[in-house]
Short mmCIF file of C-alpha atoms in Angstrom, two decimals:
data_model
loop_
_atom_site.label_atom_id
_atom_site.label_comp_id
_atom_site.label_asym_id
_atom_site.label_seq_id
_atom_site.Cartn_x
_atom_site.Cartn_y
_atom_site.Cartn_z
CA MET A 853 0.00 -0.09 0.00
CA THR A 854 2.90 2.45 0.74
CA LYS A 855 4.17 1.88 -2.73
CA LEU A 856 0.87 2.61 -4.26
CA ALA A 857 0.73 5.69 -2.24
CA ILE A 858 4.03 6.71 -3.57
CA VAL A 859 2.96 6.21 -7.14
CA GLU A 860 -0.32 8.04 -6.54
CA LEU A 861 1.20 11.03 -5.13
CA LYS A 862 3.75 11.48 -8.05
CA LEU A 863 0.53 11.30 -10.23
CA LEU A 864 -1.17 13.84 -8.08
CA THR A 865 1.62 16.23 -8.27
CA ARG A 866 1.47 16.03 -12.20
CA GLU A 867 -2.36 16.72 -12.23
CA PRO A 868 -2.96 20.27 -13.38
CA GLY A 869 -6.29 20.14 -11.25
CA ALA A 870 -4.31 19.79 -8.23
CA MET A 871 -2.40 23.01 -8.86
CA PHE A 872 -5.83 24.61 -9.86
CA SER A 873 -7.00 23.63 -6.49
CA LEU A 874 -4.21 25.24 -4.59
CA LEU A 875 -3.80 28.47 -6.44
CA ILE A 876 -7.30 29.52 -7.51
CA PRO A 877 -8.35 30.00 -3.70
CA LEU A 878 -4.95 31.70 -3.07
CA PHE A 879 -5.38 34.07 -6.04
CA ILE A 880 -9.00 35.04 -4.81
CA MET A 881 -7.64 35.61 -1.22
CA VAL A 882 -4.81 37.81 -2.34
CA VAL A 883 -6.72 39.81 -4.78
CA PHE A 884 -9.64 40.65 -2.50
CA GLY A 885 -7.43 40.76 0.69
CA SER A 886 -5.55 43.68 -0.48
CA SER A 887 -8.47 45.91 -0.12
CA ILE A 888 -9.57 44.36 3.29
CA GLY A 889 -8.40 45.35 6.67
CA PRO A 890 -6.17 43.02 8.80
CA GLY A 891 -8.87 42.38 11.29
CA ASP A 892 -11.15 40.97 8.62
CA THR A 893 -12.98 37.57 9.71
CA VAL A 894 -14.70 36.92 6.44
CA LEU A 895 -12.23 36.46 3.65
CA LEU A 896 -9.98 33.60 4.96
CA PRO A 897 -12.82 31.33 5.93
CA MET A 898 -14.35 31.76 2.58
CA ALA A 899 -11.09 30.92 0.86
CA LEU A 900 -10.78 27.93 3.04
CA ALA A 901 -14.11 26.63 2.27
CA ILE A 902 -13.63 27.35 -1.60
CA ALA A 903 -10.40 25.25 -1.45
CA VAL A 904 -11.90 22.21 0.20
CA GLY A 905 -15.01 22.52 -1.99
CA LEU A 906 -12.70 22.29 -5.14
CA VAL A 907 -10.99 19.21 -3.84
CA GLY A 908 -13.95 17.59 -2.79
CA LEU A 909 -16.29 18.25 -5.68
CA TYR A 910 -13.69 18.21 -8.56
CA MET A 911 -10.35 16.45 -7.82
CA LEU A 912 -11.82 13.43 -5.71
CA PRO A 913 -14.64 12.41 -8.10
CA THR A 914 -12.88 13.02 -11.33
CA THR A 915 -9.91 10.91 -10.30
CA MET A 916 -12.00 7.94 -8.97
CA ALA A 917 -14.62 8.03 -11.90
CA THR A 918 -11.53 8.21 -14.32
CA TYR A 919 -9.86 5.23 -12.71
CA ARG A 920 -12.97 3.22 -12.94
CA GLU A 921 -13.61 4.21 -16.77
CA ARG A 922 -10.03 3.07 -17.47
CA GLY A 923 -10.48 -0.29 -15.94
CA ILE A 924 -7.94 0.38 -13.22
CA LEU A 925 -10.11 -0.61 -10.27
CA ARG A 926 -11.14 -3.70 -12.15
CA ARG A 927 -7.51 -4.80 -12.78
CA LEU A 928 -6.57 -4.12 -9.19
CA SER A 929 -9.32 -6.59 -8.14
CA ILE A 930 -7.14 -9.47 -9.47
CA THR A 931 -3.94 -8.29 -7.75
CA PRO A 932 -2.76 -8.45 -4.04
CA VAL A 933 -3.55 -4.48 -4.08
CA ARG A 934 -7.30 -4.60 -3.77
CA PRO A 935 -9.51 -1.76 -4.97
CA VAL A 936 -10.39 -0.47 -1.62
CA ASN A 937 -6.76 0.30 -1.21
CA MET A 938 -6.95 2.66 -3.88
CA LEU A 939 -9.90 4.29 -2.44
CA VAL A 940 -8.17 4.64 0.83
CA VAL A 941 -4.85 5.96 -0.76
CA GLN A 942 -6.96 8.53 -2.82
CA LEU A 943 -8.97 9.80 0.19
CA ILE A 944 -5.75 10.13 2.13
CA LEU A 945 -4.04 11.96 -0.79
CA GLN A 946 -7.00 14.09 -1.43
CA LEU A 947 -7.13 15.15 2.25
CA VAL A 948 -3.44 16.07 2.28
CA LEU A 949 -3.99 18.05 -0.92
CA ALA A 950 -6.88 20.02 0.95
CA LEU A 951 -4.63 20.47 4.10
CA THR A 952 -1.80 21.72 1.70
CA ALA A 953 -4.23 24.34 0.01
CA CYS A 954 -5.62 25.47 3.47
CA ALA A 955 -2.02 25.70 4.97
CA LEU A 956 -0.69 27.69 2.12
CA LEU A 957 -3.90 30.27 2.59
CA VAL A 958 -3.40 30.49 6.25
CA THR A 959 0.48 31.14 6.05
CA VAL A 960 0.17 33.81 3.30
CA ALA A 961 -2.89 35.56 5.12
CA GLY A 962 -1.03 35.64 8.29
CA THR A 963 2.27 36.78 6.88
CA VAL A 964 1.65 38.71 3.74
CA LEU A 965 -1.84 40.01 4.44
CA LYS A 966 -1.61 40.19 8.26
CA ALA A 967 -5.06 38.63 8.54
CA HIS A 968 -6.77 37.68 11.70
CA LEU A 969 -6.08 34.02 12.76
CA PRO A 970 -8.17 32.31 15.44
CA ALA A 971 -6.70 31.72 18.99
CA GLN A 972 -8.40 28.46 19.33
CA VAL A 973 -6.91 25.67 17.13
CA LEU A 974 -9.18 22.63 18.15
CA PRO A 975 -12.56 24.04 17.20
CA GLY A 976 -10.96 24.90 13.98
CA VAL A 977 -9.60 21.58 13.33
CA LEU A 978 -13.01 19.96 14.36
CA VAL A 979 -14.80 22.16 11.66
CA PHE A 980 -12.25 21.55 9.13
CA LEU A 981 -12.38 17.68 9.55
CA LEU A 982 -16.31 17.65 9.48
CA GLY A 983 -16.51 20.09 6.58
CA THR A 984 -13.85 17.96 4.61
CA ALA A 985 -15.65 14.94 5.33
CA ALA A 986 -18.98 16.42 4.04
CA MET A 987 -17.47 17.64 0.87
CA PHE A 988 -15.63 14.40 0.30
CA ALA A 989 -18.82 12.37 0.80
CA ILE A 990 -20.50 14.30 -2.02
CA GLY A 991 -17.38 13.65 -4.15
CA LEU A 992 -17.62 9.91 -3.50
CA LEU A 993 -21.22 9.92 -4.57
CA ILE A 994 -20.66 11.84 -7.74
CA ALA A 995 -17.72 9.37 -8.43
CA ALA A 996 -20.29 6.55 -7.83
CA LEU A 997 -22.98 7.82 -10.18
CA ALA A 998 -20.91 9.34 -12.93
CA LYS A 999 -20.26 7.08 -15.93
CA ASN A 1000 -16.85 8.28 -16.63
CA GLY A 1001 -14.27 10.97 -15.42
CA ARG A 1002 -15.77 13.70 -17.76
CA SER A 1003 -19.07 13.36 -16.48
CA ALA A 1004 -17.82 13.26 -12.94
CA ASN A 1005 -15.99 16.61 -13.86
CA GLY A 1006 -19.22 18.06 -15.12
CA ILE A 1007 -21.38 17.11 -12.38
CA GLY A 1008 -19.02 18.32 -9.82
CA VAL A 1009 -18.60 21.85 -11.59
CA LEU A 1010 -22.49 21.94 -11.84
CA LEU A 1011 -22.89 21.25 -8.27
CA TYR A 1012 -20.13 23.62 -7.00
CA PHE A 1013 -21.24 26.88 -8.23
CA PRO A 1014 -24.90 26.77 -6.77
CA MET A 1015 -23.53 25.35 -3.61
CA ALA A 1016 -20.97 28.09 -3.52
CA TYR A 1017 -23.69 30.80 -4.21
CA LEU A 1018 -25.89 29.44 -1.43
CA ALA A 1019 -22.69 29.23 0.95
CA GLY A 1020 -22.03 32.94 0.58
CA LEU A 1021 -18.87 32.40 -1.30
CA ILE A 1022 -20.00 34.26 -4.53
CA GLN A 1023 -22.11 37.00 -2.79
CA PRO A 1024 -22.12 37.64 1.02
CA ALA A 1025 -24.60 35.97 2.67
CA ASP A 1026 -25.84 39.20 4.33
CA GLN A 1027 -26.72 40.69 0.86
CA MET A 1028 -28.74 37.75 -0.11
CA PRO A 1029 -32.59 37.44 0.44
CA ALA A 1030 -33.24 36.04 4.12
CA PHE A 1031 -34.84 32.84 2.93
CA VAL A 1032 -31.94 32.01 0.55
CA ALA A 1033 -29.29 33.00 3.25
CA THR A 1034 -30.94 30.61 5.78
CA LEU A 1035 -31.26 27.86 3.24
CA GLY A 1036 -27.66 28.31 2.41
CA ALA A 1037 -26.42 28.01 5.88
CA TYR A 1038 -27.74 24.47 6.02
CA THR A 1039 -26.03 23.25 2.80
CA PRO A 1040 -22.76 21.42 3.36
CA LEU A 1041 -20.51 24.23 2.20
CA GLY A 1042 -22.62 26.84 3.81
CA ALA A 1043 -22.42 25.31 7.23
CA PHE A 1044 -18.70 24.75 6.84
CA ARG A 1045 -18.17 28.41 5.82
CA GLN A 1046 -20.32 29.80 8.57
CA SER A 1047 -18.59 27.57 11.19
CA LEU A 1048 -15.11 28.55 9.98
CA ARG A 1049 -16.25 32.12 10.35
CA ASP A 1050 -17.70 31.63 13.85
CA VAL A 1051 -14.18 30.14 14.76
CA TRP A 1052 -12.27 33.32 13.18
CA GLU A 1053 -14.53 35.44 15.25
CA GLY A 1054 -13.53 33.91 18.59
CA GLY A 1055 -16.67 32.13 19.21
CA ALA A 1056 -17.68 28.63 19.33
CA PRO A 1057 -18.97 26.85 16.19
CA SER A 1058 -22.75 26.19 16.19
CA PRO A 1059 -23.42 22.73 17.46
CA LEU A 1060 -26.50 22.80 14.91
CA LEU A 1061 -23.98 23.48 12.11
CA LEU A 1062 -21.61 20.71 13.20
CA ALA A 1063 -24.41 18.32 13.52
CA VAL A 1064 -25.39 19.26 9.73
CA MET A 1065 -22.03 18.60 8.41
CA ALA A 1066 -21.81 15.35 10.21
CA ALA A 1067 -25.20 14.25 9.09
CA TYR A 1068 -24.28 15.22 5.48
CA ALA A 1069 -21.00 13.28 5.80
CA VAL A 1070 -22.65 9.98 7.07
CA VAL A 1071 -25.69 9.97 5.01
CA ILE A 1072 -24.01 10.69 1.65
CA SER A 1073 -21.29 8.25 2.47
CA ILE A 1074 -23.83 5.62 2.94
CA ALA A 1075 -25.47 6.40 -0.34
CA ALA A 1076 -22.08 6.70 -2.11
CA ALA A 1077 -20.96 3.16 -0.77
CA LYS A 1078 -24.47 1.59 -1.76
CA PHE A 1079 -24.17 2.93 -5.79
CA PHE A 1080 -20.30 2.93 -5.98
CA ARG A 1081 -19.12 0.38 -8.69
CA TRP A 1082 -15.57 -0.94 -9.00
CA GLU A 1083 -16.08 -1.50 -12.78
#
């Protein structure tokens, strides 16, 4: 499994989508951060949510659906390296990619933009894990239902932009109609963004929003496991 992880890591570093997932949130944060004060608690949580969303809805499903389309998972089923090992390795590597993107954002925000960083680390870690689990669950469901890598890519993009809008990543939630903003707060990405902002503002994340993210992660993961095909 270690050799498989090394090979997949090399492939991931050559994947243009991985660089896209790292640079797009950073670009957004730097461009808009230049006009926002150092005490801002909105932009960095938004950028973090964007980064995790891109990995979960774009990179993960496209990779897994492409591997199934090319018969890689089917061929692994007759070798000592079982297909489930590939799934585990991909989940770990995509998590590492999301962590790298978020670490890059926090580092640049804290050093270059002098952005506000939360004093409490553990609540932020909890929110990150639950939000990432929810987004990855959606990515796995896309991979389970998509016929090939191209359709997984398309479904991920089609889901990402409406979810990003409802979550307040495209238009601030306080500028939306009240009903839309309330609805968006209970989407996976919206709950993730709002919980991150709560942490950044020095408060505790809402237990209700934490439960929402956990519920999405569990329910959608079960659905993904039910529909996932190895070939």
